[in-house]
Tab-separated table of C-alpha atoms in Angstrom:
chain	number	residue	atom	x	y	z
A	1	PRO	CA	-27.160	-60.623	-46.185
A	2	THR	CA	-28.987	-62.833	-43.740
A	3	GLN	CA	-30.330	-65.660	-45.762
A	4	GLY	CA	-30.231	-68.942	-44.115
A	5	LEU	CA	-30.005	-67.538	-40.550
A	6	VAL	CA	-32.323	-68.547	-37.820
A	7	TYR	CA	-32.741	-65.422	-35.641
A	8	PHE	CA	-32.500	-65.197	-32.048
A	9	SER	CA	-33.716	-61.564	-32.004
A	10	ARG	CA	-34.410	-59.767	-35.209
A	11	SER	CA	-34.052	-56.311	-33.503
A	12	ALA	CA	-30.757	-57.010	-31.817
A	13	ASP	CA	-28.884	-59.819	-33.794
A	14	HIS	CA	-25.612	-58.955	-35.394
A	15	VAL	CA	-23.639	-61.413	-37.576
A	16	GLY	CA	-20.136	-61.892	-36.180
A	17	LEU	CA	-17.063	-62.939	-38.123
A	18	PHE	CA	-13.856	-64.527	-37.005
A	19	THR	CA	-10.524	-63.801	-38.700
A	20	GLN	CA	-6.823	-64.292	-37.714
A	21	ASP	CA	-6.155	-60.617	-37.891
A	22	VAL	CA	-7.714	-57.241	-38.517
A	23	ALA	CA	-6.575	-57.143	-42.102
A	24	GLY	CA	-8.479	-60.422	-42.708
A	25	MET	CA	-11.556	-58.879	-40.964
A	26	ARG	CA	-11.431	-55.757	-43.198
A	27	LEU	CA	-11.429	-57.981	-46.319
A	28	ALA	CA	-14.252	-60.188	-45.030
A	29	ALA	CA	-16.401	-57.385	-43.801
A	30	SER	CA	-16.028	-55.574	-47.152
A	31	VAL	CA	-17.530	-58.629	-48.806
A	32	VAL	CA	-20.288	-59.607	-46.360
A	33	CYS	CA	-21.553	-56.052	-45.393
A	34	GLN	CA	-23.704	-54.271	-47.807
A	35	ASP	CA	-22.594	-50.600	-48.721
A	36	TRP	CA	-19.187	-51.048	-47.217
A	37	LYS	CA	-17.113	-47.927	-47.930
A	38	GLU	CA	-13.499	-47.489	-47.733
A	39	VAL	CA	-12.566	-44.431	-45.675
A	40	ALA	CA	-9.469	-42.369	-45.252
A	41	ARG	CA	-7.084	-44.034	-42.860
A	42	PRO	CA	-6.846	-42.195	-39.700
A	43	GLY	CA	-3.555	-40.410	-39.280
A	44	SER	CA	-3.206	-40.812	-35.457
A	45	LEU	CA	-3.955	-43.262	-32.836
A	46	PRO	CA	-7.561	-43.184	-31.387
A	47	VAL	CA	-8.507	-41.699	-28.137
A	48	LEU	CA	-9.873	-44.564	-26.021
A	49	GLY	CA	-12.539	-44.316	-23.320
A	50	VAL	CA	-12.708	-46.642	-20.372
A	51	PRO	CA	-16.576	-46.796	-19.253
A	52	GLU	CA	-15.999	-46.775	-15.512
A	53	GLY	CA	-18.822	-47.694	-13.426
A	54	PRO	CA	-21.259	-50.638	-12.903
A	55	CYS	CA	-20.952	-52.002	-16.387
A	56	LEU	CA	-17.232	-52.526	-16.157
A	57	GLN	CA	-17.670	-54.032	-12.763
A	58	GLN	CA	-19.642	-56.934	-14.185
A	59	ALA	CA	-16.316	-58.444	-15.195
A	60	ASP	CA	-14.959	-60.961	-12.851
A	61	PRO	CA	-11.688	-60.110	-11.046
A	62	GLU	CA	-9.271	-61.877	-13.573
A	63	GLY	CA	-11.089	-60.435	-16.491
A	64	LEU	CA	-10.980	-56.847	-15.157
A	65	ALA	CA	-7.269	-57.129	-13.862
A	66	THR	CA	-6.280	-58.424	-17.486
A	67	PHE	CA	-8.182	-55.476	-18.976
A	68	ARG	CA	-6.427	-52.952	-16.730
A	69	ARG	CA	-3.145	-54.376	-17.848
A	70	GLN	CA	-4.254	-54.111	-21.516
A	71	VAL	CA	-5.060	-50.484	-21.125
A	72	GLU	CA	-1.839	-49.919	-19.319
A	73	ARG	CA	0.110	-51.376	-22.223
A	74	LEU	CA	-1.594	-49.166	-24.748
A	75	ALA	CA	-1.166	-46.115	-22.692
A	76	ALA	CA	2.663	-46.856	-22.561
A	77	ALA	CA	2.657	-47.237	-26.298
A	78	GLY	CA	1.284	-43.570	-26.696
A	79	VAL	CA	-2.486	-44.209	-26.796
A	80	GLU	CA	-4.400	-41.527	-24.930
A	81	ILE	CA	-6.821	-43.133	-22.394
A	82	ARG	CA	-9.817	-41.236	-20.868
A	83	THR	CA	-11.670	-42.675	-18.086
A	84	VAL	CA	-15.307	-41.699	-18.093
A	85	PRO	CA	-18.231	-42.656	-15.891
A	86	ALA	CA	-20.744	-44.418	-18.183
A	87	LEU	CA	-23.619	-46.776	-18.377
A	88	ASP	CA	-24.739	-46.061	-14.877
A	89	ASP	CA	-28.095	-47.520	-15.886
A	90	ILE	CA	-26.790	-50.800	-17.006
A	91	GLU	CA	-29.066	-52.901	-14.875
A	92	ARG	CA	-32.105	-51.375	-16.697
A	93	ILE	CA	-30.333	-51.819	-20.106
A	94	ASN	CA	-29.719	-55.502	-19.320
A	95	HIS	CA	-33.267	-56.049	-18.278
A	96	LEU	CA	-34.887	-54.423	-21.155
A	97	HIS	CA	-32.540	-56.096	-23.633
A	98	ARG	CA	-33.158	-59.589	-22.278
A	99	ARG	CA	-36.968	-59.019	-22.157
A	100	LEU	CA	-36.797	-57.856	-25.948
A	101	ILE	CA	-34.665	-60.715	-27.151
A	102	PHE	CA	-36.594	-63.383	-25.201
A	103	ALA	CA	-39.820	-62.051	-26.754
A	104	GLU	CA	-38.495	-62.067	-30.145
A	105	PHE	CA	-36.953	-65.523	-29.726
A	106	ALA	CA	-40.352	-66.743	-28.652
A	107	ASP	CA	-41.697	-65.223	-31.871
A	108	GLU	CA	-39.248	-67.110	-34.091
A	109	HIS	CA	-40.180	-70.419	-32.571
A	110	ALA	CA	-43.970	-69.806	-32.330
A	111	GLY	CA	-44.792	-72.110	-35.192
A	112	ILE	CA	-42.791	-75.089	-33.800
A	113	TYR	CA	-42.488	-74.871	-30.128
A	114	ASP	CA	-46.031	-75.859	-29.358
A	115	ARG	CA	-45.643	-79.042	-31.263
A	116	TYR	CA	-41.958	-79.985	-30.294
A	117	ALA	CA	-41.621	-78.360	-26.907
A	118	ALA	CA	-40.418	-81.655	-25.377
A	119	LEU	CA	-37.519	-81.760	-27.729
A	120	TYR	CA	-36.190	-78.422	-26.817
A	121	ARG	CA	-33.252	-77.980	-24.696
A	122	PRO	CA	-34.495	-76.965	-21.138
A	123	ARG	CA	-32.822	-73.521	-21.118
A	124	THR	CA	-34.163	-72.798	-24.649
A	125	ALA	CA	-37.697	-73.846	-23.530
A	126	GLU	CA	-37.442	-71.643	-20.530
A	127	ILE	CA	-36.337	-68.554	-22.726
A	128	ILE	CA	-39.421	-69.164	-24.951
A	129	GLU	CA	-41.718	-69.366	-22.007
A	130	ILE	CA	-40.274	-66.226	-20.402
A	131	GLY	CA	-40.470	-64.546	-23.750
A	132	ARG	CA	-44.190	-65.232	-24.017
A	133	THR	CA	-44.814	-63.169	-20.843
A	134	VAL	CA	-43.393	-59.958	-22.300
A	135	THR	CA	-46.028	-57.278	-22.894
A	136	ASP	CA	-46.453	-54.978	-25.872
A	137	ASP	CA	-45.526	-52.086	-23.733
A	138	GLU	CA	-42.214	-53.810	-22.686
A	139	ARG	CA	-41.345	-54.348	-26.202
A	140	THR	CA	-42.075	-50.768	-27.075
A	141	GLU	CA	-39.898	-49.435	-24.212
A	142	ALA	CA	-37.105	-51.733	-25.059
A	143	LEU	CA	-37.056	-50.837	-28.661
A	144	ALA	CA	-37.059	-47.045	-27.822
A	145	SER	CA	-34.273	-47.695	-25.398
A	146	MET	CA	-31.998	-48.974	-28.189
A	147	THR	CA	-32.073	-45.774	-30.093
A	148	GLU	CA	-31.856	-43.703	-26.940
A	149	LEU	CA	-28.785	-45.507	-25.827
A	150	ARG	CA	-27.195	-45.151	-29.109
A	151	ALA	CA	-27.808	-41.317	-29.028
A	152	ASP	CA	-26.600	-41.012	-25.423
A	153	GLN	CA	-23.338	-42.894	-26.255
A	154	ALA	CA	-22.701	-40.723	-29.327
A	155	ASP	CA	-23.224	-37.508	-27.180
A	156	LEU	CA	-21.007	-38.796	-24.530
A	157	MET	CA	-18.249	-39.724	-26.870
A	158	ASP	CA	-18.431	-36.344	-28.514
A	159	ALA	CA	-18.358	-34.490	-25.320
A	160	GLU	CA	-15.346	-36.388	-23.814
A	161	GLY	CA	-13.481	-36.497	-27.155
A	162	ILE	CA	-13.569	-40.323	-27.349
A	163	ASP	CA	-12.985	-42.294	-30.729
A	164	LEU	CA	-13.524	-45.819	-29.280
A	165	TRP	CA	-14.633	-47.362	-26.095
A	166	ALA	CA	-12.461	-49.935	-24.608
A	167	CYS	CA	-13.690	-52.666	-22.246
A	168	PRO	CA	-13.333	-56.432	-21.670
A	169	ALA	CA	-14.561	-58.578	-24.381
A	170	ALA	CA	-16.010	-60.998	-21.835
A	171	THR	CA	-16.350	-61.202	-18.017
A	172	GLY	CA	-13.290	-63.637	-17.859
A	173	PRO	CA	-11.944	-66.682	-19.764
A	174	ALA	CA	-14.313	-68.978	-21.580
A	175	PRO	CA	-16.059	-71.650	-19.406
A	176	ALA	CA	-14.769	-75.315	-19.665
A	177	GLY	CA	-16.729	-77.788	-21.885
A	178	ILE	CA	-19.219	-77.218	-24.491
A	179	ASN	CA	-22.445	-76.780	-22.465
A	180	ALA	CA	-22.075	-73.007	-22.438
A	181	THR	CA	-20.306	-70.324	-24.598
A	182	GLY	CA	-19.852	-67.930	-21.706
A	183	ASN	CA	-21.643	-64.767	-20.409
A	184	PRO	CA	-22.300	-62.147	-23.129
A	185	ILE	CA	-22.823	-59.297	-20.625
A	186	MET	CA	-19.839	-57.197	-21.547
A	187	ASN	CA	-20.979	-56.962	-25.194
A	188	LEU	CA	-24.690	-56.407	-24.310
A	189	PRO	CA	-24.962	-52.579	-24.165
A	190	TRP	CA	-23.073	-52.203	-27.500
A	191	THR	CA	-25.462	-54.861	-29.045
A	192	HIS	CA	-28.391	-52.912	-27.577
A	193	ALA	CA	-27.277	-49.721	-29.067
A	194	GLY	CA	-26.355	-51.310	-32.423
A	195	MET	CA	-22.731	-50.092	-32.114
A	196	PRO	CA	-19.974	-52.020	-33.989
A	197	ALA	CA	-17.552	-53.952	-31.734
A	198	MET	CA	-14.530	-55.930	-32.344
A	199	THR	CA	-12.253	-58.068	-30.063
A	200	LEU	CA	-8.515	-58.163	-30.393
A	201	PRO	CA	-6.443	-60.926	-28.745
A	202	ALA	CA	-4.577	-59.273	-25.872
A	203	GLY	CA	-3.284	-61.783	-23.439
A	204	LEU	CA	-4.021	-65.076	-21.626
A	205	ALA	CA	-5.788	-66.048	-18.579
A	206	ALA	CA	-4.349	-68.052	-15.723
A	207	ASN	CA	-5.655	-71.200	-17.352
A	208	GLY	CA	-3.921	-70.366	-20.586
A	209	LEU	CA	-7.036	-69.432	-22.456
A	210	PRO	CA	-7.124	-66.160	-24.449
A	211	LEU	CA	-8.646	-62.917	-23.155
A	212	GLY	CA	-9.470	-60.242	-25.643
A	213	LEU	CA	-9.816	-56.375	-25.546
A	214	GLN	CA	-13.171	-55.136	-26.959
A	215	LEU	CA	-13.230	-51.888	-28.955
A	216	VAL	CA	-16.431	-50.182	-29.719
A	217	ALA	CA	-17.154	-47.292	-32.237
A	218	ARG	CA	-20.023	-45.099	-33.050
A	219	PHE	CA	-23.098	-46.326	-34.907
A	220	GLN	CA	-22.283	-47.119	-38.396
A	221	ASP	CA	-18.535	-46.398	-38.008
A	222	ASP	CA	-17.535	-49.949	-38.731
A	223	GLU	CA	-14.917	-49.033	-41.363
A	224	ARG	CA	-13.109	-46.751	-39.019
A	225	LEU	CA	-13.339	-49.089	-36.159
A	226	LEU	CA	-11.301	-51.688	-38.213
A	227	ASP	CA	-8.758	-48.977	-39.312
A	228	TRP	CA	-8.221	-47.997	-35.677
A	229	GLY	CA	-8.181	-51.723	-34.602
A	230	ALA	CA	-5.361	-52.385	-37.119
A	231	MET	CA	-3.279	-49.633	-35.395
A	232	LEU	CA	-3.983	-50.955	-31.899
A	233	GLU	CA	-3.405	-54.637	-32.984
A	234	GLU	CA	0.322	-53.853	-33.563
A	235	LEU	CA	0.604	-52.309	-30.021
A	236	LEU	CA	-0.922	-55.451	-28.092
């Protein structure tokens, strides 16, 4: 259900939930998500894939080092880790995603921006102005790339025997203050593909703020993602 939401991008937006543990998330998701289905609990730990390459390198040094330690901890606990080259075209994915969501953001505000532009936060106004420059051909290409990326990731996971991708939840610790929420780049390809992602608390940065481990499942495999997440939560 999306009643009451003001969309950023109707093609890419996902409603996110916060809970204190995976059990709480399973309960919340079963209420919020339409057609939620209880599935047979997996009998073994998932095989995790680490998407080595330019996407992973977008994390800052502290975020990446923490992620490596998280993976080592899981491997020591018996989780099979497979390192797989992936998302070599992340710059193109990032570009297409931003062009699409900026265009759709401009669409959402088309009725009020011209009247109240002076009241908009400068960065918000900038996004709308950029969004208005996006061509129909760019939109078509970006929308097509969403389903292409989804299919490519499913094929790669099948070929490599991967149940879940594992990667940093963010580039590093959250920024100080309330002016920004941080860089969403580590979540961007999964959002673009419509793949379900969850973050488990998995350590602290040097400044004491939490750093999470992001787990990503196949398209529409949300229920199994939470089941596997519950298993991994106990190991972190």
